[in-house]
């Protein structure tokens, strides 16, 4: 029997420092075994457990797209007292780590073919939305979806992730992208404003649309009302929850909210499902 807790060995092939404060790095990982690369099939919005010998393992959302065949990417925020995230930040190219997964339900993008897609992201929770945007814009997928609108906000220009990709997306005419920062600087020529306010101004149509929203809890709280006002139905607003996890596969009972395991039934839930969940203490 295959041990589900056994990580697959991968090698770090590239490390990108994403932000000015340097606490967000993207790791490109390549499977050491061809059979592992072939078996690791994921959809946008899923996560994996990444392990570093001697430090432990952490659930991290998959930031690359399922269409990226040669590598998988994870963008990791280092917490000053965080054992695993610090160990991940101390890695060098050529180092080996472990990956097990993919886990969680992810965004059911196949179900949304033929729909308009509105993506709202804030802070570093944007990682799995980046996976989704890459997936949507892939030449094999773009025609399956209608209009794509992206709203992405960061605290300041230095905290915007995936900067070169943002530029590429802004230059395309098959995606509308609104980038905003809470506070600009002398070089920033773009929009300044909080995500919920920019959303109200941009007012994307809710007709035949589904929206994926990921961000810090405060952003989520203030984004839901404008979305409902714009006519998005709670069943068509999807978000991803972050919880303390251990096993990642619905066995240890660490991550449940009521009768739902965030690792297995989630981490993606509709706003309707969230409203039906017991409120946390
Ligand atoms: C489904 C899912 C997807 C995730 N995706 C990502 C991702 O894409 N990128 C990413 O960087 N992280 C992601 N996380 C969060 C990540 O798993 C945790 O930050 C990580 O496990 C922390 O491990 P650690 O050993 O470094 O910290 P620990 O040693 O467990 O914690 C030490 C201290 O660090 C601080 N800390 C740790 N985690 C957090 C946190 N989440 N928020 C605030 N303070 C914290 C606390 O002060 C804590 O006491 C995800 C979590 C889940 C459940
Ligand atoms: S993390 Fe173990 S049940 Fe969810």
Coordinates of N, CA and C in Angstrom, one line a residue, residues 39-243:
X39 N 2.5 11.8 -12.2 CA 1.3 11.5 -11.3 C 0.8 12.8 -10.6
X40 N 1.6 13.8 -10.6 CA 1.2 15.1 -9.9 C 0.3 15.9 -10.8
X41 N -0.9 15.5 -10.9 CA -1.9 16.3 -11.8 C -2.7 17.1 -10.8
X42 N -2.8 18.4 -11.1 CA -3.6 19.3 -10.1 C -4.5 20.2 -10.9
X43 N -5.4 20.8 -10.2 CA -6.2 21.9 -10.8 C -5.9 23.2 -10.0
X44 N -6.2 24.3 -10.6 CA -6.0 25.6 -9.9 C -6.7 25.7 -8.6
X45 N -6.0 26.3 -7.6 CA -6.6 26.4 -6.3 C -6.3 25.3 -5.3
X46 N -5.6 24.2 -5.8 CA -5.2 23.2 -4.9 C -3.9 23.5 -4.2
X47 N -3.5 22.8 -3.2 CA -2.3 23.0 -2.5 C -1.5 21.7 -2.3
X48 N -0.2 21.9 -1.8 CA 0.6 20.7 -1.5 C 1.3 20.9 -0.2
X49 N 1.7 19.8 0.4 CA 2.5 19.9 1.6 C 4.0 19.9 1.2
X50 N 4.7 20.9 1.6 CA 6.1 21.0 1.2 C 6.9 20.7 2.4
X51 N 7.9 19.8 2.3 CA 8.7 19.5 3.5 C 10.1 19.7 3.3
X52 N 10.7 20.2 4.5 CA 12.2 20.4 4.5 C 12.7 19.6 5.6
X53 N 13.7 18.8 5.3 CA 14.3 17.9 6.3 C 14.7 18.6 7.5
X54 N 14.3 18.1 8.7 CA 14.7 18.7 9.9 C 13.8 19.9 10.4
X55 N 13.0 20.4 9.5 CA 12.1 21.5 9.8 C 10.6 21.1 9.9
X56 N 10.2 20.2 9.0 CA 8.8 19.8 9.0 C 8.2 20.2 7.7
X57 N 6.8 20.2 7.7 CA 6.1 20.5 6.4 C 5.0 21.5 6.6
X58 N 4.7 22.2 5.5 CA 3.6 23.2 5.5 C 2.8 23.1 4.3
X59 N 1.4 23.4 4.4 CA 0.6 23.4 3.2 C 0.8 24.7 2.5
X60 N 1.1 24.7 1.2 CA 1.3 25.9 0.4 C 0.5 25.8 -0.9
X61 N -0.2 26.8 -1.3 CA -1.0 26.8 -2.5 C -0.1 26.7 -3.7
X62 N -0.6 26.1 -4.8 CA 0.2 25.9 -6.0 C 0.1 27.2 -6.8
X63 N 1.2 27.8 -7.1 CA 1.2 29.1 -7.8 C 1.4 29.0 -9.3
X64 N 1.9 27.9 -9.7 CA 2.0 27.7 -11.2 C 0.7 27.2 -11.7
X65 N 0.6 27.1 -13.1 CA -0.6 26.7 -13.7 C -0.5 25.2 -14.0
X66 N -1.7 24.5 -14.0 CA -1.6 23.1 -14.5 C -1.1 22.9 -15.9
X67 N -1.1 24.0 -16.7 CA -0.6 24.0 -18.0 C 1.0 24.1 -18.0
X68 N 1.6 24.4 -16.9 CA 3.1 24.5 -16.8 C 3.5 23.0 -16.6
X69 N 4.1 22.4 -17.6 CA 4.4 21.0 -17.4 C 5.8 20.7 -16.8
X70 N 6.7 21.6 -16.9 CA 8.1 21.3 -16.6 C 8.5 21.6 -15.1
X71 N 7.6 22.3 -14.4 CA 8.0 22.7 -13.0 C 6.7 23.0 -12.3
X72 N 6.8 23.0 -10.9 CA 5.7 23.5 -10.1 C 6.2 24.7 -9.3
X73 N 5.4 25.7 -9.0 CA 5.9 26.8 -8.3 C 5.0 27.1 -7.0
X74 N 5.7 27.5 -6.0 CA 5.1 27.9 -4.7 C 5.6 29.2 -4.3
X75 N 4.8 30.2 -3.9 CA 5.3 31.4 -3.4 C 5.1 31.4 -1.9
X76 N 6.2 31.6 -1.2 CA 6.2 31.3 0.3 C 6.5 32.6 1.1
X77 N 5.6 32.9 2.0 CA 5.9 34.0 2.9 C 6.6 33.5 4.2
X78 N 7.7 34.2 4.5 CA 8.5 33.7 5.6 C 7.9 34.5 6.9
X79 N 7.6 33.7 7.9 CA 7.3 34.3 9.2 C 8.5 34.3 10.0
X80 N 8.8 35.4 10.8 CA 10.1 35.4 11.5 C 10.2 34.3 12.4
X81 N 9.1 33.8 13.1 CA 9.3 32.7 14.0 C 8.8 31.4 13.3
X82 N 8.5 31.4 12.0 CA 8.0 30.2 11.3 C 9.1 29.3 10.9
X83 N 9.0 28.1 11.5 CA 10.1 27.1 11.3 C 10.2 26.7 9.8
X84 N 9.1 26.2 9.3 CA 9.1 25.7 7.9 C 9.3 26.8 6.9
X85 N 8.6 27.9 7.0 CA 8.7 29.0 6.0 C 10.1 29.6 6.0
X86 N 10.7 29.6 7.2 CA 12.1 30.1 7.3 C 13.1 29.1 6.6
X87 N 12.8 27.9 6.8 CA 13.7 26.8 6.2 C 13.5 26.9 4.7
X88 N 12.3 27.1 4.2 CA 12.1 27.2 2.7 C 12.8 28.5 2.2
X89 N 12.8 29.5 3.0 CA 13.5 30.8 2.5 C 15.0 30.6 2.5
X90 N 15.5 29.7 3.3 CA 17.0 29.5 3.4 C 17.5 28.5 2.3
X91 N 16.6 28.0 1.5 CA 17.1 27.0 0.5 C 17.9 27.7 -0.6
X92 N 18.7 27.0 -1.3 CA 19.4 27.5 -2.5 C 19.1 26.6 -3.7
X93 N 19.3 27.1 -4.9 CA 19.1 26.3 -6.1 C 19.9 25.1 -6.0
X94 N 19.3 23.9 -6.4 CA 19.9 22.7 -6.3 C 19.6 21.9 -5.0
X95 N 19.0 22.5 -4.0 CA 18.6 21.8 -2.8 C 17.4 20.9 -3.1
X96 N 17.3 19.9 -2.2 CA 16.1 19.0 -2.4 C 15.1 19.2 -1.2
X97 N 13.9 19.2 -1.6 CA 12.8 19.2 -0.6 C 11.8 18.1 -1.0
X98 N 10.7 18.0 -0.2 CA 9.7 17.0 -0.5 C 8.4 17.7 -0.8
X99 N 7.6 17.0 -1.6 CA 6.2 17.5 -1.9 C 5.3 16.3 -1.8
X100 N 4.2 16.5 -1.1 CA 3.1 15.5 -1.3 C 1.8 16.3 -1.6
X101 N 1.0 15.6 -2.4 CA -0.2 16.3 -2.9 C -0.5 15.8 -4.3
X102 N -1.2 16.6 -5.1 CA -2.0 17.8 -4.7 C -3.2 17.5 -3.8
X103 N -3.5 18.5 -3.0 CA -4.6 18.3 -2.1 C -5.7 19.4 -2.2
X104 N -6.9 19.1 -1.7 CA -7.9 20.1 -1.6 C -8.8 20.0 -2.9
X105 N -9.9 20.8 -2.9 CA -10.8 20.7 -4.0 C -10.4 21.6 -5.2
X106 N -9.8 22.7 -4.9 CA -9.5 23.7 -6.0 C -10.7 24.4 -6.7
X107 N -10.4 25.2 -7.7 CA -11.4 25.9 -8.4 C -11.9 25.0 -9.5
X108 N -13.2 24.7 -9.6 CA -13.7 23.9 -10.7 C -13.8 24.6 -12.0
X109 N -12.7 25.0 -12.6 CA -12.7 25.8 -13.8 C -13.4 25.2 -15.0
X110 N -13.4 23.9 -15.1 CA -14.1 23.3 -16.2 C -15.6 23.7 -16.2
X111 N -16.2 23.8 -14.9 CA -17.6 24.1 -14.8 C -17.9 25.6 -15.2
X112 N -16.8 26.4 -15.3 CA -17.0 27.8 -15.6 C -16.7 28.2 -17.0
X113 N -16.5 27.1 -17.8 CA -16.2 27.4 -19.2 C -17.5 28.1 -19.8
X114 N -17.3 29.1 -20.6 CA -18.5 29.8 -21.2 C -18.9 31.0 -20.3
X115 N -18.3 31.1 -19.1 CA -18.7 32.2 -18.2 C -17.7 33.4 -18.3
X116 N -18.1 34.5 -17.8 CA -17.2 35.6 -17.6 C -16.5 35.4 -16.2
X117 N -15.3 35.7 -16.2 CA -14.5 35.3 -14.9 C -14.0 36.7 -14.3
X118 N -14.4 36.9 -13.0 CA -13.9 38.0 -12.3 C -13.0 37.5 -11.2
X119 N -11.8 38.0 -11.1 CA -10.8 37.6 -10.1 C -10.4 38.8 -9.3
X120 N -10.6 38.6 -8.0 CA -10.3 39.7 -7.0 C -9.2 39.1 -6.0
X121 N -8.1 39.8 -6.0 CA -7.0 39.3 -5.1 C -6.4 40.4 -4.3
X122 N -5.9 40.1 -3.1 CA -5.2 41.0 -2.3 C -4.1 40.4 -1.5
X123 N -3.0 41.1 -1.4 CA -1.8 40.5 -0.6 C -1.3 39.3 -1.3
X124 N -0.6 38.4 -0.5 CA 0.1 37.3 -1.1 C -0.9 36.1 -1.3
X125 N -2.2 36.2 -0.8 CA -3.1 35.2 -1.1 C -3.5 35.1 -2.6
X126 N -2.9 36.0 -3.4 CA -3.1 36.0 -4.8 C -2.4 34.8 -5.5
X127 N -1.6 34.0 -4.8 CA -0.8 33.0 -5.5 C -1.6 32.0 -6.3
X128 N -2.7 31.5 -5.7 CA -3.5 30.5 -6.5 C -4.3 31.2 -7.6
X129 N -4.6 32.5 -7.4 CA -5.3 33.2 -8.4 C -4.4 33.4 -9.6
X130 N -3.1 33.6 -9.3 CA -2.1 33.7 -10.4 C -2.0 32.4 -11.2
X131 N -2.1 31.3 -10.5 CA -2.2 30.0 -11.2 C -3.4 30.0 -12.1
X132 N -4.5 30.5 -11.6 CA -5.8 30.5 -12.4 C -5.6 31.4 -13.6
X133 N -5.1 32.6 -13.4 CA -4.9 33.5 -14.6 C -4.0 32.9 -15.6
X134 N -2.9 32.3 -15.2 CA -2.0 31.6 -16.2 C -2.8 30.5 -17.0
X135 N -3.7 29.8 -16.2 CA -4.4 28.7 -16.8 C -5.4 29.3 -17.8
X136 N -6.2 30.4 -17.4 CA -7.2 31.0 -18.3 C -6.6 31.5 -19.6
X137 N -5.4 32.1 -19.4 CA -4.8 32.8 -20.6 C -4.0 31.8 -21.5
X138 N -3.9 30.6 -21.1 CA -3.1 29.7 -21.9 C -3.8 29.5 -23.3
X139 N -3.1 29.4 -24.3 CA -3.7 29.4 -25.7 C -4.7 28.3 -25.9
X140 N -4.5 27.2 -25.1 CA -5.5 26.1 -25.3 C -6.8 26.4 -24.5
X141 N -6.8 27.4 -23.6 CA -7.9 27.6 -22.7 C -8.7 28.9 -23.0
X142 N -8.0 29.9 -23.5 CA -8.5 31.3 -23.5 C -9.9 31.3 -24.1
X143 N -10.1 30.6 -25.3 CA -11.4 30.7 -26.0 C -12.5 30.0 -25.2
X144 N -12.2 29.2 -24.3 CA -13.3 28.5 -23.5 C -14.0 29.4 -22.5
X145 N -13.4 30.6 -22.2 CA -13.9 31.5 -21.3 C -14.3 32.8 -21.9
X146 N -15.2 33.5 -21.4 CA -15.6 34.9 -22.0 C -14.7 35.9 -21.4
X147 N -15.2 37.0 -20.9 CA -14.4 38.1 -20.5 C -13.7 37.8 -19.2
X148 N -12.4 38.2 -19.0 CA -11.7 38.0 -17.8 C -11.3 39.4 -17.2
X149 N -11.8 39.6 -16.0 CA -11.4 40.8 -15.3 C -10.7 40.5 -14.0
X150 N -9.6 41.2 -13.8 CA -8.7 40.9 -12.6 C -8.6 42.2 -11.9
X151 N -8.8 42.1 -10.6 CA -8.5 43.3 -9.7 C -7.6 42.8 -8.6
X152 N -6.4 43.4 -8.5 CA -5.4 42.9 -7.6 C -4.8 44.1 -6.8
X153 N -4.8 44.0 -5.5 CA -4.3 45.0 -4.7 C -3.2 44.6 -3.8
X154 N -2.2 45.5 -3.5 CA -1.2 45.2 -2.5 C -1.0 46.5 -1.7
X155 N -0.3 46.3 -0.5 CA -0.2 47.4 0.4 C 0.6 48.6 -0.3
X156 N 1.6 48.3 -1.0 CA 2.4 49.4 -1.7 C 3.0 48.7 -3.0
X157 N 3.5 49.6 -3.9 CA 4.1 49.0 -5.1 C 5.1 47.9 -4.9
X158 N 5.9 48.1 -3.9 CA 7.0 47.1 -3.6 C 6.5 45.7 -3.2
X159 N 5.2 45.7 -2.8 CA 4.6 44.4 -2.4 C 3.8 43.7 -3.5
X160 N 3.8 44.3 -4.7 CA 3.1 43.6 -5.8 C 3.9 42.4 -6.2
X161 N 3.2 41.2 -6.4 CA 3.9 40.0 -6.8 C 3.9 39.9 -8.3
X162 N 4.7 39.0 -8.8 CA 4.7 38.6 -10.2 C 4.7 39.8 -11.1
X163 N 5.6 40.8 -10.9 CA 5.6 42.1 -11.5 C 5.7 42.0 -13.1
X164 N 6.6 41.1 -13.6 CA 6.8 41.0 -15.0 C 5.5 40.4 -15.7
X165 N 4.9 39.5 -15.0 CA 3.7 38.9 -15.5 C 2.5 39.9 -15.5
X166 N 2.5 40.7 -14.5 CA 1.4 41.8 -14.4 C 1.5 42.7 -15.6
X167 N 2.8 43.0 -15.9 CA 3.0 43.9 -17.1 C 2.5 43.3 -18.4
X168 N 2.9 42.0 -18.5 CA 2.4 41.2 -19.7 C 0.9 41.2 -19.8
X169 N 0.3 40.9 -18.7 CA -1.2 40.9 -18.7 C -1.8 42.2 -19.0
X170 N -1.2 43.3 -18.5 CA -1.7 44.6 -18.8 C -1.7 45.0 -20.3
X171 N -0.7 44.4 -21.0 CA -0.5 44.7 -22.4 C -1.4 43.8 -23.3
X172 N -2.0 42.8 -22.7 CA -2.9 42.0 -23.6 C -4.3 42.6 -23.7
X173 N -5.0 42.3 -24.8 CA -6.3 42.9 -25.0 C -7.4 41.9 -24.7
X174 N -7.0 40.7 -24.2 CA -8.1 39.7 -23.9 C -8.2 39.5 -22.4
X175 N -7.8 40.5 -21.6 CA -8.0 40.5 -20.1 C -8.0 41.9 -19.7
X176 N -8.9 42.3 -18.8 CA -8.9 43.6 -18.2 C -8.4 43.5 -16.8
X177 N -7.4 44.3 -16.5 CA -6.7 44.2 -15.2 C -6.6 45.5 -14.5
X178 N -7.1 45.6 -13.3 CA -7.0 46.8 -12.4 C -6.0 46.5 -11.3
X179 N -4.9 47.2 -11.3 CA -3.9 47.0 -10.2 C -4.0 48.2 -9.3
X180 N -4.1 48.0 -8.0 CA -4.2 49.1 -7.1 C -3.3 48.9 -5.9
X181 N -2.8 50.0 -5.3 CA -2.0 49.9 -4.0 C -2.7 50.7 -3.0
X182 N -2.6 50.3 -1.7 CA -3.2 51.1 -0.6 C -2.5 52.5 -0.5
X183 N -1.1 52.4 -0.8 CA -0.4 53.7 -0.7 C 0.7 53.7 -1.8
X184 N 0.7 54.7 -2.6 CA 1.7 54.8 -3.7 C 3.0 55.3 -3.2
X185 N 3.9 55.5 -4.1 CA 5.2 56.1 -3.8 C 5.5 57.1 -5.0
X186 N 6.7 57.7 -5.0 CA 6.9 58.8 -6.0 C 6.9 58.2 -7.4
X187 N 7.2 56.9 -7.6 CA 7.3 56.3 -8.9 C 6.0 55.7 -9.4
X188 N 5.1 55.5 -8.5 CA 3.8 54.8 -8.8 C 2.8 55.7 -9.6
X189 N 2.5 55.3 -10.8 CA 1.6 56.1 -11.6 C 0.2 55.5 -11.7
X190 N 0.0 54.3 -11.1 CA -1.2 53.6 -11.2 C -2.2 54.0 -10.1
X191 N -3.2 53.1 -10.0 CA -4.3 53.4 -9.1 C -4.0 53.3 -7.6
X192 N -4.5 54.1 -6.8 CA -4.4 54.0 -5.3 C -5.7 53.9 -4.7
X193 N -5.9 52.9 -3.9 CA -7.2 52.7 -3.3 C -7.3 51.2 -2.8
X194 N -8.2 51.0 -1.8 CA -8.4 49.7 -1.3 C -9.2 48.8 -2.3
X195 N -8.9 47.5 -2.3 CA -9.6 46.6 -3.3 C -11.1 46.8 -3.3
X196 N -11.8 46.8 -2.1 CA -13.3 46.9 -2.2 C -13.7 48.1 -2.9
X197 N -13.0 49.3 -2.7 CA -13.4 50.5 -3.3 C -13.2 50.5 -4.8
X198 N -12.0 49.9 -5.2 CA -11.7 49.8 -6.6 C -12.7 48.9 -7.3
X199 N -13.1 47.9 -6.6 CA -14.1 47.0 -7.1 C -15.4 47.7 -7.4
X200 N -15.8 48.5 -6.4 CA -17.1 49.3 -6.6 C -17.0 50.2 -7.8
X201 N -15.8 50.9 -8.0 CA -15.6 51.8 -9.1 C -15.6 51.0 -10.5
X202 N -14.9 49.9 -10.5 CA -14.8 49.1 -11.7 C -16.1 48.4 -12.1
X203 N -16.9 48.1 -11.1 CA -18.2 47.5 -11.2 C -18.3 46.5 -12.3
X204 N -17.5 45.4 -12.3 CA -17.7 44.4 -13.3 C -19.1 43.8 -13.4
X205 N -19.5 43.4 -14.6 CA -20.9 42.9 -14.7 C -20.9 41.5 -14.1
X206 N -22.0 41.2 -13.4 CA -22.2 39.9 -12.8 C -22.9 39.0 -13.7
X207 N -23.3 39.5 -14.9 CA -24.1 38.6 -15.8 C -23.3 37.4 -16.2
X208 N -23.8 36.3 -16.1 CA -23.1 35.0 -16.5 C -21.6 35.0 -16.0
X209 N -21.5 35.5 -14.8 CA -20.1 35.6 -14.2 C -19.9 34.9 -13.0
X210 N -18.7 34.4 -12.8 CA -18.3 33.8 -11.5 C -17.1 34.6 -11.0
X211 N -17.0 34.7 -9.7 CA -15.9 35.5 -9.2 C -15.1 34.6 -8.2
X212 N -13.8 34.7 -8.3 CA -12.9 34.0 -7.4 C -12.2 35.1 -6.5
X213 N -12.3 35.0 -5.2 CA -11.8 36.1 -4.4 C -10.8 35.5 -3.3
X214 N -9.6 36.0 -3.3 CA -8.6 35.5 -2.3 C -7.9 36.7 -1.7
X215 N -7.8 36.8 -0.4 CA -7.1 37.9 0.2 C -7.1 37.8 1.7
X216 N -6.6 38.8 2.4 CA -6.6 38.7 3.8 C -8.1 38.8 4.3
X217 N -8.4 38.3 5.5 CA -9.8 38.3 6.0 C -10.4 39.6 6.0
X218 N -9.7 40.7 6.3 CA -10.4 42.0 6.3 C -10.8 42.4 4.9
X219 N -10.0 42.1 3.8 CA -10.3 42.4 2.5 C -11.6 41.6 2.1
X220 N -11.5 40.3 2.4 CA -12.7 39.4 2.1 C -14.0 40.0 2.6
X221 N -13.9 40.4 3.9 CA -15.1 40.9 4.6 C -15.7 42.0 3.8
X222 N -14.8 43.0 3.4 CA -15.4 44.2 2.8 C -15.6 44.1 1.3
X223 N -15.2 42.9 0.7 CA -15.4 42.7 -0.7 C -16.7 42.0 -1.0
X224 N -17.2 41.2 0.0 CA -18.4 40.4 -0.3 C -19.6 41.3 -0.6
X225 N -19.8 42.4 0.3 CA -20.9 43.2 0.1 C -21.0 43.9 -1.3
X226 N -19.9 44.5 -1.7 CA -20.0 45.1 -3.1 C -20.3 44.1 -4.1
X227 N -19.7 42.8 -4.0 CA -20.0 41.8 -5.0 C -21.5 41.5 -5.0
X228 N -22.1 41.3 -3.8 CA -23.5 41.0 -3.7 C -24.3 42.2 -4.3
X229 N -23.9 43.4 -4.0 CA -24.6 44.6 -4.6 C -24.5 44.6 -6.1
X230 N -23.4 44.1 -6.6 CA -23.2 44.1 -8.1 C -24.1 42.9 -8.7
X231 N -24.6 42.1 -7.9 CA -25.5 41.1 -8.4 C -24.9 39.7 -8.4
X232 N -23.7 39.5 -8.0 CA -23.1 38.1 -7.9 C -23.8 37.3 -6.9
X233 N -24.2 36.1 -7.3 CA -24.9 35.3 -6.3 C -23.9 34.5 -5.4
X234 N -24.3 34.3 -4.2 CA -23.4 33.7 -3.2 C -22.9 32.3 -3.7
X235 N -23.6 31.7 -4.6 CA -23.1 30.4 -5.1 C -22.0 30.5 -6.2
X236 N -21.9 31.8 -6.7 CA -21.0 32.0 -7.8 C -19.8 32.9 -7.3
X237 N -19.7 33.1 -6.0 CA -18.5 33.7 -5.4 C -17.7 32.6 -4.7
X238 N -16.5 32.4 -5.1 CA -15.7 31.4 -4.5 C -14.5 32.0 -3.8
X239 N -14.1 31.5 -2.7 CA -12.9 31.9 -2.0 C -12.2 30.7 -1.4
X240 N -11.0 31.0 -0.9 CA -10.1 29.9 -0.4 C -9.8 30.2 1.0
X241 N -10.0 29.2 1.9 CA -9.7 29.4 3.3 C -8.3 28.9 3.7
X242 N -7.7 29.6 4.7 CA -6.4 29.2 5.2 C -6.6 28.7 6.7
X243 N -6.2 27.6 7.0 CA -6.4 27.0 8.4 C -5.1 26.3 8.7

